[in-house]
Amino acid sequence: MKFPRIFLSLVMLAVGFIAIGQTLERLGVRDIKIDRRGNNAVTLDMTVNPSTVGLGRDQLLRVTPVLKSASGNDSITLPAFMIAGRNQYYYTLRGGKADCPLYKEGEKRAEAYVAEVAWQDWMADSHLDFSAATSACCGVPVDRENLPVAELDYTVPLLDIDFQYVEPVAIGEKTFKLEGRAYVNFPVNRTEIYPGYMNNTVELKKITNSVDSVRDNPDATIQGITLTGYASPEGPYANNVRLAKGRTEAVRDYVSRLYDFPGAVYHSSSVPEDWAGLREAVVKSTLDNREAIITFIDSDYSIEKRNDRLRQLFPTDYAWLLKNIYPGLRHTDYLIKYTVRSYADVEEIKRVMKSRPQNLSLNELYLVANSYPVGSKEYNEVFDVAVRLFPDEPVANLNAANAAMSRGDMESAERFLDKAGSGPDADSARGVFHAKRKDYAKALEYFGKSDSDKARLASEKTQAIINHKGGIRYLTK
């Protein structure tokens, strides 16, 4: 009689299940229990029962439990045990060849087997196998098999949350500022400017190069050029007022002669004595009387007499400041305010982004980002450009933090989040950051602060991770 092929397959499959069910008894094992003790250890507890093993008188069965990672890259071998037929049992015992517990086949006794290994992270996704090798007299191999016994699954589920990018507010007129500092030198007590004097060629170029960078931008219009001159505190206060004002006007006149901008574009002011700059320098110094000098500078001592009093109180420190710090307090700060036309076409914005990214607003950059697949390399690069152009803008930092987290750069993400401001979106992003760092308590705290729909969903997913215990699935009994 011929049986259909599918019927034969089902019969063979059923026989296979029966064989697996009988395999552990054939190896002399029963009552297997695997325990994980936190992050400390994994314990294998079972009973060795040699009465169920069918061996020839001269045969030896060696069973070795092996814990293996799912990837196959890591493994650890647990203590083995042996079961031997009557002749082989006494031969092995008398010959001193038993390097692990040895049992005689057929004995009606049960022995406890307990082994423990230190927990390693790879064990979270691993499996326990029994390596069984049967040999005959004189160690001649008879059979070898590898029996899967149990699977360990303690892998923490990944936090599957969409990053919440924020669209910046579109602005009508884009206004930008370009700032810098030039150390223009003047002869002692004079206000006339000499372009070739000392390092003035280089210092004046700082100002004109900045003006040129905006003037040569076809989409930009200069709205104002502001120059602020500072003098150092030494000398009579009234004279410092004269020097600061006169020198600033000299720089303004020099710059204005080079361009045909309307006179109303230029603005100037002066600070007779740069005490703020002096204080900053003292704070960074290692002067013996640093704290006392800072306290004095912060006092309401008359500004007209403050420098003389500083010299009287701290003569040694003052001499050092006069030589090393005061020259740097004589400077001209410049600020160029300009506007740039708006762009609406994404392809044009992409071209501008390559040639003059400083012309773009955060909203225009966001339009470019959304022309790429979310999370793609190009998508993330746009937010990296945005935060470089707008390093202090909360929205730029928030989106850059999300982009950094999406590519696994948690160090950059943390730096950006520090400047991402406050509010539901920022708190939600901070929650994702801490969840990815597996600080789930902190993550739930921020998700609770945010209380947005996405934050509530993220909170539920985080709680599910916390509640996930994992476990062990036995493949055979």
Coordinates of N, CA and C in Angstrom, one line a residue, residues 233-238 240 273 275 296 299-313 318 326:
P233 N 41.1 101.8 31.4 CA 40.8 102.7 32.6 C 41.9 103.7 33.0
E234 N 43.2 103.4 32.6 CA 44.3 104.3 33.1 C 44.2 105.7 32.6
G235 N 44.6 106.6 33.4 CA 44.6 108.0 33.0 C 43.3 108.7 33.5
P236 N 43.2 110.0 33.3 CA 42.1 110.8 33.8 C 40.8 110.3 33.1
Y237 N 39.7 110.2 33.8 CA 38.5 109.7 33.2 C 38.0 110.6 32.1
A238 N 38.1 111.9 32.3 CA 37.6 112.9 31.2 C 38.4 112.7 29.9
N240 N 39.7 109.9 29.0 CA 39.3 108.6 28.4 C 38.0 108.7 27.7
E273 N 35.7 103.6 29.8 CA 36.6 102.7 30.5 C 36.0 101.3 30.5
W275 N 35.5 98.5 32.2 CA 35.6 97.8 33.4 C 35.0 96.4 33.3
F296 N 36.1 94.8 44.6 CA 36.3 96.3 44.4 C 35.7 96.7 43.1
S299 N 32.1 97.2 43.3 CA 31.6 98.2 44.2 C 31.1 99.4 43.5
D300 N 30.5 100.3 44.2 CA 30.0 101.6 43.7 C 31.0 102.7 43.8
Y301 N 32.3 102.4 43.9 CA 33.3 103.4 44.0 C 33.3 104.3 42.8
S302 N 33.5 105.6 43.0 CA 33.4 106.6 41.9 C 34.2 106.1 40.7
I303 N 33.6 106.1 39.5 CA 34.3 105.7 38.3 C 35.4 106.6 37.9
E304 N 35.2 107.9 38.3 CA 36.3 108.9 37.9 C 37.5 108.6 38.7
K305 N 37.5 108.0 39.9 CA 38.6 107.8 40.7 C 38.9 106.3 40.9
R306 N 38.2 105.4 40.3 CA 38.3 104.0 40.5 C 39.6 103.4 40.1
N307 N 40.2 103.9 39.0 CA 41.5 103.3 38.6 C 42.6 103.7 39.5
D308 N 42.6 104.9 40.0 CA 43.6 105.4 40.9 C 43.5 104.6 42.2
R309 N 42.3 104.3 42.7 CA 42.1 103.6 43.9 C 42.6 102.1 43.7
L310 N 42.3 101.5 42.6 CA 42.7 100.2 42.3 C 44.2 100.0 42.4
R311 N 44.9 101.1 41.8 CA 46.4 101.1 41.8 C 46.9 101.2 43.3
Q312 N 46.2 102.0 44.1 CA 46.7 102.1 45.5 C 46.5 100.9 46.3
L313 N 45.3 100.2 46.1 CA 45.0 99.0 46.9 C 45.8 97.8 46.5
Y318 N 48.2 95.5 40.0 CA 47.8 96.6 39.1 C 48.9 96.6 38.0
Y326 N 45.4 95.7 30.2 CA 44.9 97.0 29.7 C 45.0 97.2 28.2

